[in-house]
Coordinates of N, CA and C in Angstrom, one line a residue:
M150 N 103.6 102.2 23.2 CA 104.7 101.5 22.4 C 104.1 101.1 21.0
L151 N 104.9 101.3 20.0 CA 104.4 101.1 18.6 C 104.8 99.6 18.2
T152 N 103.9 99.2 17.4 CA 104.3 97.7 16.8 C 105.4 98.1 15.7
K153 N 106.0 97.0 15.2 CA 107.1 97.0 14.3 C 106.5 97.7 12.9
K154 N 105.3 97.4 12.5 CA 104.7 98.0 11.2 C 104.4 99.5 11.5
Q155 N 104.0 99.8 12.6 CA 103.6 101.1 13.0 C 104.7 102.0 12.9
Y156 N 105.9 101.6 13.6 CA 107.1 102.2 13.6 C 107.8 102.4 12.2
E157 N 107.7 101.4 11.3 CA 108.3 101.4 10.0 C 107.4 102.4 9.1
L158 N 106.1 102.5 9.3 CA 105.2 103.3 8.6 C 105.6 104.9 9.0
L159 N 105.6 105.1 10.3 CA 105.8 106.4 10.8 C 107.1 106.9 10.3
M160 N 108.2 106.1 10.3 CA 109.6 106.6 9.9 C 109.5 106.8 8.2
F161 N 108.7 105.9 7.6 CA 108.6 106.2 6.1 C 107.9 107.5 5.8
I162 N 106.7 107.7 6.5 CA 106.0 109.0 6.4 C 106.9 110.2 6.6
D163 N 107.6 110.1 7.8 CA 108.5 111.2 8.2 C 109.6 111.5 7.2
R164 N 110.2 110.6 6.6 CA 111.2 110.5 5.6 C 110.7 111.2 4.3
S165 N 109.5 110.8 4.0 CA 108.8 111.3 2.7 C 108.6 112.7 2.9
L166 N 108.1 113.2 4.1 CA 107.8 114.5 4.3 C 109.1 115.4 4.3
Q167 N 110.1 114.9 4.8 CA 111.3 115.5 4.8 C 111.9 115.8 3.3
E168 N 111.8 114.8 2.6 CA 112.3 114.8 1.2 C 111.4 115.6 0.2
S169 N 110.0 115.6 0.4 CA 109.3 116.2 -0.7 C 108.3 117.1 -0.1
G170 N 108.1 117.1 1.3 CA 107.0 117.9 1.8 C 105.6 117.5 1.6
V171 N 105.5 116.3 1.0 CA 104.1 115.7 0.8 C 104.1 114.3 1.2
S172 N 102.9 114.1 1.8 CA 102.7 112.6 2.5 C 102.8 111.6 1.3
P173 N 103.3 110.4 1.6 CA 103.1 109.4 0.6 C 101.8 108.9 0.3
S174 N 101.5 108.3 -0.9 CA 100.1 107.8 -1.1 C 100.0 106.5 -0.4
F175 N 98.7 106.0 -0.4 CA 98.4 104.7 0.2 C 99.2 103.7 -0.6
D176 N 99.3 103.8 -1.9 CA 99.9 102.7 -2.5 C 101.5 102.6 -2.3
E177 N 102.1 103.9 -2.1 CA 103.5 103.9 -1.8 C 103.7 103.4 -0.4
M178 N 102.7 103.8 0.5 CA 103.0 103.2 1.9 C 102.9 101.6 1.8
K179 N 101.9 101.2 1.1 CA 101.6 99.6 1.1 C 102.9 99.0 0.4
D180 N 103.4 99.5 -0.7 CA 104.7 99.0 -1.2 C 105.8 99.0 -0.3
A181 N 105.9 100.2 0.4 CA 107.1 100.3 1.4 C 107.2 99.4 2.4
L182 N 105.9 99.0 3.0 CA 105.7 98.0 4.1 C 105.6 96.6 3.6
D183 N 105.5 96.4 2.3 CA 105.2 95.1 1.7 C 103.9 94.6 2.2
L184 N 102.9 95.3 2.3 CA 101.5 94.9 2.6 C 100.8 94.5 1.3
K185 N 99.8 93.6 1.5 CA 99.0 93.2 0.3 C 98.0 94.1 0.1
S186 N 97.2 94.7 1.2 CA 96.2 95.7 0.9 C 96.3 97.0 1.6
K187 N 95.6 97.9 1.0 CA 95.7 99.4 1.6 C 94.8 99.6 2.9
S188 N 94.0 98.4 3.1 CA 93.3 98.6 4.4 C 94.2 98.3 5.5
G189 N 95.2 97.7 5.4 CA 96.2 97.5 6.5 C 96.8 98.8 6.7
I190 N 97.2 99.6 5.7 CA 97.8 100.9 5.9 C 96.9 101.8 6.7
H191 N 95.5 101.7 6.3 CA 94.5 102.5 7.0 C 94.5 102.2 8.5
R192 N 94.6 100.9 8.9 CA 94.6 100.6 10.2 C 95.9 101.1 11.0
L193 N 96.9 101.0 10.2 CA 98.2 101.5 10.9 C 98.2 103.1 11.1
I194 N 97.6 103.8 10.1 CA 97.5 105.2 10.4 C 96.6 105.6 11.4
T195 N 95.5 104.8 11.6 CA 94.6 105.1 12.6 C 95.2 104.9 14.0
G196 N 96.0 103.8 14.0 CA 96.8 103.6 15.3 C 97.8 104.5 15.6
L197 N 98.5 105.0 14.7 CA 99.5 106.1 14.9 C 98.8 107.4 15.3
E198 N 97.6 107.7 14.7 CA 96.9 108.8 14.9 C 96.3 108.8 16.5
E199 N 95.8 107.7 16.9 CA 95.3 107.5 18.1 C 96.3 107.7 19.2
R200 N 97.6 107.3 19.0 CA 98.7 107.4 19.9 C 99.4 108.8 19.8
G201 N 99.0 109.6 19.0 CA 99.4 111.1 19.0 C 100.7 111.2 18.2
F202 N 101.0 110.3 17.3 CA 102.4 110.4 16.6 C 102.1 111.2 15.2
I203 N 100.8 111.0 14.7 CA 100.6 111.7 13.4 C 99.2 112.4 13.6
R204 N 98.9 113.3 12.7 CA 97.6 113.9 12.5 C 97.3 114.1 11.1
R205 N 96.0 113.7 10.8 CA 95.5 114.0 9.6 C 94.9 115.3 9.3
L206 N 95.5 116.0 8.4 CA 95.0 117.4 8.1 C 93.7 117.3 7.4
P207 N 92.5 117.9 7.7 CA 91.3 117.8 7.2 C 91.1 118.2 6.0
H208 N 90.3 117.6 5.0 CA 89.8 118.1 3.8 C 90.9 118.2 2.7
R209 N 92.0 117.5 2.9 CA 93.1 117.6 1.9 C 93.5 116.2 1.6
A210 N 93.8 115.8 0.4 CA 94.2 114.5 0.1 C 95.8 114.4 0.4
R211 N 96.1 113.2 0.9 CA 97.6 112.9 1.2 C 98.1 113.9 2.1
A212 N 97.4 114.3 3.2 CA 97.9 115.3 4.2 C 97.9 114.8 5.5
L213 N 99.3 114.3 5.8 CA 99.7 113.8 7.1 C 100.7 114.8 7.7
E214 N 100.6 114.9 9.1 CA 101.7 115.7 9.8 C 102.2 114.8 10.9
V215 N 103.5 114.7 10.9 CA 104.2 114.0 12.0 C 104.2 114.8 13.2
L216 N 103.7 114.4 14.3 CA 103.7 115.3 15.5 C 104.9 115.0 16.5
K217 N 105.4 113.7 16.5 CA 106.4 113.3 17.3 C 107.0 112.0 16.7
L218 N 108.2 111.7 17.1 CA 108.9 110.4 16.8 C 109.1 109.6 18.2
P219 N 109.3 108.3 18.2 CA 109.5 107.6 19.3 C 110.8 108.1 20.0
E220 N 110.8 108.0 21.3 CA 112.0 108.4 22.1 C 113.3 107.9 21.8
N221 N 113.2 106.7 21.4 CA 114.5 106.0 21.1 C 115.0 106.3 19.6
V222 N 114.5 107.3 18.9 CA 114.9 107.5 17.6 C 116.0 108.7 17.6
D223 N 117.0 108.4 16.9 CA 118.2 109.5 17.0 C 117.7 110.6 16.0
E224 N 117.4 111.7 16.6 CA 117.0 112.9 15.6 C 117.9 113.3 14.6
K225 N 119.2 113.2 14.9 CA 120.2 113.6 13.8 C 120.2 112.5 12.7
S226 N 119.9 111.3 13.0 CA 119.9 110.4 11.9 C 118.6 110.4 11.0
T227 N 117.6 111.0 11.6 CA 116.3 111.1 10.8 C 116.1 112.4 10.3
S228 N 117.0 113.5 10.8 CA 116.8 114.8 10.3 C 115.3 115.4 10.4
Y229 N 114.8 114.9 11.5 CA 113.4 115.3 11.6 C 113.2 116.8 12.0
A230 N 112.3 117.4 11.2 CA 111.9 118.8 11.2 C 110.5 119.0 11.4
P231 N 110.1 119.6 12.5 CA 108.5 119.9 12.6 C 108.1 120.8 11.7
N232 N 106.8 120.8 11.4 CA 106.1 121.9 10.6 C 106.5 121.8 9.3
V233 N 106.8 120.5 8.7 CA 107.3 120.2 7.3 C 106.2 120.4 6.3
I234 N 105.1 120.4 6.6 CA 104.0 120.5 5.7 C 103.9 122.1 5.6
K235 N 103.8 122.6 4.3 CA 103.8 124.1 3.9 C 102.4 124.6 3.9
G236 N 102.5 125.9 3.6 CA 101.2 126.7 3.9 C 99.9 126.2 3.0
D237 N 100.2 125.5 1.9 CA 99.1 125.1 1.2 C 98.3 124.0 1.8
F238 N 98.8 123.4 2.9 CA 98.2 122.4 3.6 C 97.8 122.9 4.9
G239 N 97.7 124.2 5.2 CA 97.5 124.7 6.4 C 96.0 124.5 6.8
S240 N 95.7 125.1 8.1 CA 94.4 125.0 8.5 C 93.7 126.2 8.4
S241 N 94.1 127.2 7.6 CA 93.4 128.5 7.5 C 92.0 128.2 6.8
P242 N 91.0 129.1 7.1 CA 89.6 128.9 6.5 C 89.9 128.8 4.9
I243 N 88.9 128.0 4.4 CA 88.9 127.9 2.9 C 88.1 129.0 2.2
A244 N 88.6 129.5 1.3 CA 87.9 130.6 0.6 C 86.5 130.2 0.0
A245 N 85.6 131.1 -0.1 CA 84.3 130.7 -0.5 C 84.2 130.0 -1.9
N246 N 85.1 130.5 -2.8 CA 85.1 130.1 -4.0 C 86.1 128.9 -4.3
D247 N 86.7 128.5 -3.2 CA 87.7 127.3 -3.3 C 86.9 126.0 -3.1
S248 N 87.5 124.9 -3.5 CA 86.9 123.7 -3.3 C 87.7 122.9 -2.2
A249 N 87.0 122.0 -1.5 CA 87.5 121.3 -0.4 C 87.5 119.7 -0.9
E250 N 88.0 118.9 0.0 CA 88.0 117.4 -0.4 C 87.6 116.6 0.8
L251 N 86.8 115.5 0.4 CA 86.4 114.6 1.5 C 86.9 113.2 0.9
P252 N 87.2 112.3 1.6 CA 87.5 111.0 1.3 C 86.4 110.3 0.6
L253 N 86.6 109.7 -0.6 CA 85.5 109.0 -1.2 C 85.8 107.4 -0.9
L254 N 84.9 106.8 0.0 CA 85.1 105.6 0.4 C 84.6 104.3 -0.5
G255 N 84.1 104.7 -1.6 CA 83.6 103.6 -2.5 C 82.1 103.6 -2.8
K256 N 81.5 102.5 -3.0 CA 80.1 102.6 -3.4 C 79.2 101.8 -2.2
I257 N 78.1 102.1 -2.2 CA 77.2 101.6 -1.2 C 75.9 101.2 -1.6
A258 N 75.4 100.1 -1.4 CA 74.0 99.5 -1.8 C 73.7 98.4 -0.8
A259 N 72.5 98.0 -0.8 CA 72.1 96.9 0.0 C 73.0 95.7 -0.6
G260 N 73.7 94.9 0.4 CA 74.5 93.9 0.0 C 75.8 94.0 -0.3
T261 N 76.3 95.3 -0.1 CA 77.8 95.7 -0.4 C 78.5 95.3 0.8
P262 N 79.6 94.6 0.6 CA 80.4 94.3 1.8 C 80.9 95.5 2.5
I263 N 81.3 95.5 3.7 CA 81.8 96.7 4.4 C 83.1 96.9 4.0
A264 N 83.9 96.0 3.6 CA 85.2 96.2 3.2 C 85.4 97.1 1.9
A265 N 84.3 97.2 1.2 CA 84.2 98.0 -0.1 C 84.1 99.6 0.3
I266 N 83.8 99.9 1.5 CA 83.7 101.3 1.9 C 84.7 101.6 3.2
S267 N 85.8 100.8 3.4 CA 86.3 101.0 4.6 C 87.7 101.5 4.3
D268 N 88.2 101.7 3.1 CA 89.5 102.2 2.8 C 89.6 103.5 2.0
P269 N 89.9 104.7 2.6 CA 89.8 105.8 1.7 C 91.1 106.0 0.9
T270 N 90.8 105.4 -0.5 CA 92.0 105.6 -1.4 C 91.8 106.6 -2.3
S271 N 90.7 107.4 -2.4 CA 90.6 108.6 -3.2 C 89.8 109.7 -2.6
F272 N 89.7 110.8 -3.1 CA 89.1 112.1 -2.6 C 88.3 112.6 -3.6
I273 N 87.2 113.3 -3.2 CA 86.3 114.1 -4.1 C 86.3 115.5 -3.7
G274 N 86.2 116.4 -4.7 CA 86.0 117.8 -4.3 C 84.6 118.1 -4.1
V275 N 84.3 118.9 -3.1 CA 82.9 119.2 -2.6 C 82.9 120.7 -2.3
P276 N 81.8 121.4 -2.4 CA 81.6 122.8 -2.0 C 82.1 122.9 -0.5
P277 N 82.7 123.9 -0.1 CA 83.2 124.2 1.3 C 82.0 124.1 2.4
D278 N 80.7 124.5 1.9 CA 79.7 124.5 3.0 C 79.2 123.1 3.2
M279 N 79.8 122.0 2.6 CA 79.3 120.7 2.7 C 80.3 120.0 3.9
L280 N 81.3 120.8 4.4 CA 82.3 120.3 5.3 C 81.7 120.1 6.7
G281 N 80.9 121.1 7.2 CA 80.3 121.0 8.5 C 81.4 120.9 9.5
R282 N 81.1 120.6 10.8 CA 81.9 120.4 11.9 C 82.4 119.1 12.2
G283 N 81.5 118.1 11.9 CA 81.9 116.8 12.3 C 82.8 116.1 11.3
E284 N 83.1 114.8 11.4 CA 83.9 114.1 10.4 C 83.0 113.5 9.4
R285 N 83.5 113.8 8.1 CA 82.6 113.5 7.0 C 83.4 112.7 6.0
Y286 N 82.6 111.9 5.1 CA 83.2 111.2 4.1 C 82.2 111.0 2.9
A287 N 82.5 110.6 1.8 CA 81.5 110.5 0.7 C 81.4 109.1 0.2
L288 N 80.2 108.8 -0.3 CA 80.0 107.4 -0.9 C 79.2 107.5 -2.2
E289 N 79.5 106.6 -3.1 CA 78.7 106.6 -4.3 C 77.7 105.7 -4.3
I290 N 76.4 106.1 -4.7 CA 75.3 105.3 -4.6 C 75.1 104.3 -5.8
E291 N 75.0 103.0 -5.4 CA 74.7 102.0 -6.5 C 73.5 101.3 -6.4
G292 N 72.5 101.5 -7.3 CA 71.2 101.0 -7.1 C 70.0 102.1 -7.1
D293 N 68.9 101.6 -6.9 CA 67.7 102.6 -6.9 C 66.7 102.3 -5.7
S294 N 67.3 101.8 -4.6 CA 66.3 101.5 -3.4 C 66.0 102.8 -2.7
M295 N 66.6 103.9 -3.0 CA 66.2 105.2 -2.3 C 65.8 106.3 -3.3
I296 N 65.3 105.8 -4.4 CA 64.9 106.9 -5.4 C 63.8 107.9 -5.0
D297 N 62.9 107.3 -4.1 CA 61.7 108.2 -3.7 C 62.3 109.2 -2.6
A298 N 63.4 109.1 -2.2 CA 64.0 110.1 -1.3 C 64.8 110.9 -2.1
G299 N 65.0 110.9 -3.4 CA 65.6 111.7 -4.3 C 67.2 111.3 -4.4
I300 N 67.3 110.0 -4.1 CA 68.7 109.4 -4.1 C 68.9 108.5 -5.2
H301 N 69.6 108.7 -6.3 CA 69.7 108.0 -7.5 C 70.9 107.2 -7.6
D302 N 71.0 106.3 -8.5 CA 72.0 105.5 -8.8 C 73.1 106.4 -9.6
G303 N 74.4 106.2 -9.0 CA 75.5 107.2 -9.4 C 75.5 108.4 -8.6
D304 N 74.6 108.8 -7.8 CA 74.8 110.1 -7.0 C 75.9 109.8 -6.0
T305 N 76.4 110.9 -5.6 CA 77.4 111.0 -4.3 C 76.8 111.4 -3.2
V306 N 76.8 110.6 -2.1 CA 76.2 111.2 -0.8 C 77.2 111.5 0.1
I307 N 77.0 112.5 0.9 CA 78.0 113.0 2.0 C 77.4 112.5 3.2
I308 N 78.3 111.8 4.0 CA 77.8 111.1 5.2 C 78.7 111.7 6.4
E309 N 78.0 112.1 7.5 CA 78.7 112.4 8.8 C 78.7 111.3 9.8
K310 N 79.9 111.1 10.1 CA 80.1 110.0 11.0 C 79.2 110.1 12.3
C311 N 78.5 109.1 12.7 CA 77.9 109.1 14.1 C 77.6 107.6 14.3
D312 N 77.2 107.4 15.6 CA 76.8 106.0 15.9 C 75.3 105.9 16.5
N313 N 74.6 107.0 16.3 CA 73.2 107.0 16.6 C 72.5 108.0 15.8
A314 N 71.2 107.6 15.6 CA 70.3 108.6 14.8 C 68.9 108.5 15.2
E315 N 68.2 109.6 14.9 CA 66.8 109.7 15.3 C 66.1 108.9 14.3
N316 N 64.8 108.5 14.7 CA 63.8 107.8 13.8 C 63.6 108.6 12.6
G317 N 63.6 108.0 11.4 CA 63.4 108.7 10.3 C 64.5 109.2 9.5
T318 N 65.8 109.1 10.1 CA 67.0 109.6 9.5 C 67.6 108.6 8.5
I319 N 68.1 109.0 7.4 CA 68.8 108.3 6.4 C 70.2 108.0 6.8
V320 N 70.5 106.6 7.1 CA 71.8 106.4 7.7 C 72.5 105.5 6.8
V321 N 74.0 105.4 7.1 CA 74.6 104.2 6.7 C 74.6 103.2 7.9
A322 N 74.0 102.0 7.5 CA 73.9 101.0 8.6 C 74.7 99.7 8.2
L323 N 75.4 99.2 9.3 CA 76.2 98.1 9.1 C 75.4 96.9 9.8
V324 N 75.1 95.8 8.9 CA 74.4 94.7 9.3 C 75.2 93.5 9.6
D325 N 75.2 93.0 10.7 CA 75.9 91.7 11.1 C 77.4 91.9 10.8
D326 N 78.0 93.1 11.0 CA 79.3 93.4 10.8 C 79.9 93.0 9.3
D327 N 79.0 92.9 8.5 CA 79.5 92.5 7.2 C 78.8 93.3 6.0
E328 N 77.6 93.9 6.1 CA 76.9 94.5 5.0 C 76.5 95.9 5.4
A329 N 77.0 96.8 4.4 CA 76.8 98.3 4.7 C 75.6 98.6 3.6
T330 N 74.7 99.4 4.1 CA 73.5 99.8 3.4 C 73.0 101.1 3.7
L331 N 72.4 102.0 2.8 CA 72.0 103.3 3.0 C 70.5 103.1 3.0
K332 N 69.8 103.4 4.3 CA 68.3 103.2 4.3 C 67.9 104.2 5.4
R333 N 66.7 104.4 5.4 CA 66.0 105.1 6.6 C 65.8 104.1 7.8
I334 N 66.2 104.7 8.9 CA 66.1 103.9 10.2 C 64.8 104.2 11.0
R335 N 64.3 103.1 11.5 CA 63.1 103.2 12.3 C 63.3 102.4 13.6
K336 N 63.2 102.8 14.8 CA 63.4 101.9 15.9 C 62.2 101.7 16.7
K337 N 61.8 100.7 17.1 CA 60.5 100.4 17.9 C 60.8 99.3 18.8
G338 N 60.9 99.5 20.0 CA 61.1 98.4 21.0 C 62.5 97.9 20.9
D339 N 62.5 96.5 20.7 CA 63.9 95.8 20.5 C 64.1 95.5 19.1
T340 N 63.4 96.2 18.1 CA 63.6 95.9 16.7 C 64.1 97.3 16.1
I341 N 64.8 97.1 15.0 CA 65.3 98.2 14.2 C 64.8 97.8 12.7
A342 N 64.2 98.7 11.9 CA 63.8 98.6 10.7 C 64.6 99.4 9.8
L343 N 65.0 98.8 8.6 CA 65.9 99.6 7.7 C 64.9 99.7 6.4
E344 N 64.4 101.0 6.2 CA 63.4 101.1 5.2 C 63.9 101.7 3.9
P345 N 63.6 101.0 2.8 CA 64.0 101.8 1.4 C 63.0 102.8 1.1
A346 N 63.5 103.5 0.1 CA 62.4 104.7 -0.4 C 62.1 104.2 -1.9
N347 N 61.6 103.0 -2.1 CA 61.2 102.5 -3.3 C 60.2 101.4 -3.0
K348 N 59.0 101.4 -3.5 CA 58.0 100.3 -3.2 C 58.4 99.0 -3.8
D349 N 59.4 98.9 -4.6 CA 59.8 97.6 -5.2 C 60.8 96.8 -4.2
F350 N 61.2 97.6 -3.1 CA 62.0 97.0 -2.1 C 61.3 96.7 -0.8
E351 N 61.7 95.8 -0.1 CA 61.1 95.4 1.2 C 61.8 96.1 2.4
T352 N 61.1 96.5 3.4 CA 61.7 96.9 4.7 C 62.2 95.7 5.4
R353 N 63.4 95.9 5.9 CA 64.0 94.6 6.7 C 64.1 94.9 8.1
I354 N 63.8 94.0 8.9 CA 63.7 94.1 10.4 C 64.9 93.3 11.0
F355 N 65.5 94.0 12.0 CA 66.6 93.2 12.7 C 66.4 93.4 14.2
G356 N 67.2 92.7 15.0 CA 67.3 93.0 16.4 C 68.4 93.9 16.5
P357 N 68.4 94.6 17.7 CA 69.1 95.8 18.0 C 70.7 95.5 18.0
D358 N 71.1 94.2 18.3 CA 72.5 93.8 18.2 C 73.0 93.6 16.9
R359 N 72.2 93.6 15.8 CA 72.7 93.2 14.4 C 72.9 94.7 13.6
V360 N 72.6 95.7 14.1 CA 72.7 96.9 13.3 C 73.6 97.9 14.0
Q361 N 74.4 98.5 13.3 CA 75.2 99.5 13.8 C 75.3 100.7 12.9
V362 N 74.9 102.0 13.5 CA 74.9 103.1 12.7 C 76.2 103.6 12.5
Q363 N 76.7 103.9 11.2 CA 78.0 104.3 10.8 C 78.0 105.8 10.5
G364 N 76.8 106.4 10.2 CA 76.8 107.8 9.8 C 75.5 108.1 9.4
R365 N 75.2 109.5 9.2 CA 73.9 110.0 8.8 C 74.1 110.8 7.4
L366 N 73.1 110.8 6.6 CA 73.2 111.5 5.3 C 73.0 113.0 5.7
V367 N 73.9 113.8 5.1 CA 74.1 115.2 5.2 C 74.0 116.0 4.0
G368 N 74.2 115.4 2.9 CA 74.5 116.0 1.7 C 74.4 115.1 0.4
L369 N 74.2 115.6 -0.6 CA 74.2 114.9 -1.9 C 74.7 115.6 -3.1
I370 N 75.6 115.1 -4.0 CA 76.1 115.7 -5.2 C 75.6 114.8 -6.4
R371 N 75.0 115.5 -7.4 CA 74.6 114.7 -8.6 C 75.4 115.4 -9.8
T372 N 75.9 114.6 -10.7 CA 76.5 114.9 -11.8 C 75.6 114.6 -13.1
Y373 N 75.3 115.7 -13.9 CA 74.4 115.4 -15.1 C 75.3 115.3 -16.3
H374 N 75.1 114.3 -17.1 CA 75.7 114.0 -18.3 C 75.1 114.5 -19.5

């Protein structure tokens, strides 16, 4: 069973796809449902996806597909048509010289609130070989706590979602459900160390219940000016 807001969003997405063949933007969905933040839209989309009503087409901006409507919806009144997303949003392999897209979730540095990287409101073009098999997203680096690992302020890192990582892996770590940071992780006994790659920064030690791995570093993009 859908909540009222989930139902409203599903019908709005379906109507937009019928009219234009393109998914509405986060701003359009937020305004249509009279919500104050796009993070609320992200949660509603996740809920609809988990319940099998919609599907996010990978590596494309604004690409949603409606898989089904609630049973109590009159199909004549909605003029629902399956497969409304045209070929350019299809799942065919991406050509070698084509670019793909990953959600850019914001900036990350020690002390950055998790809310700053939880709402995919924009996308970034990446080489197809950076897509991989798992779910990935991009973050912009702010600060120089990882410069000795070749990660500089202003770089864009590609993160593969995961909830565990081997010792020595550079990860996105969520501390105390409030702070996201990019650091090298070390586990020993009942402690977790988050190590910077810069001698001017200190290693931080936490209990295991205070740190959650959100993803691991799998790529980096640097723009030269």
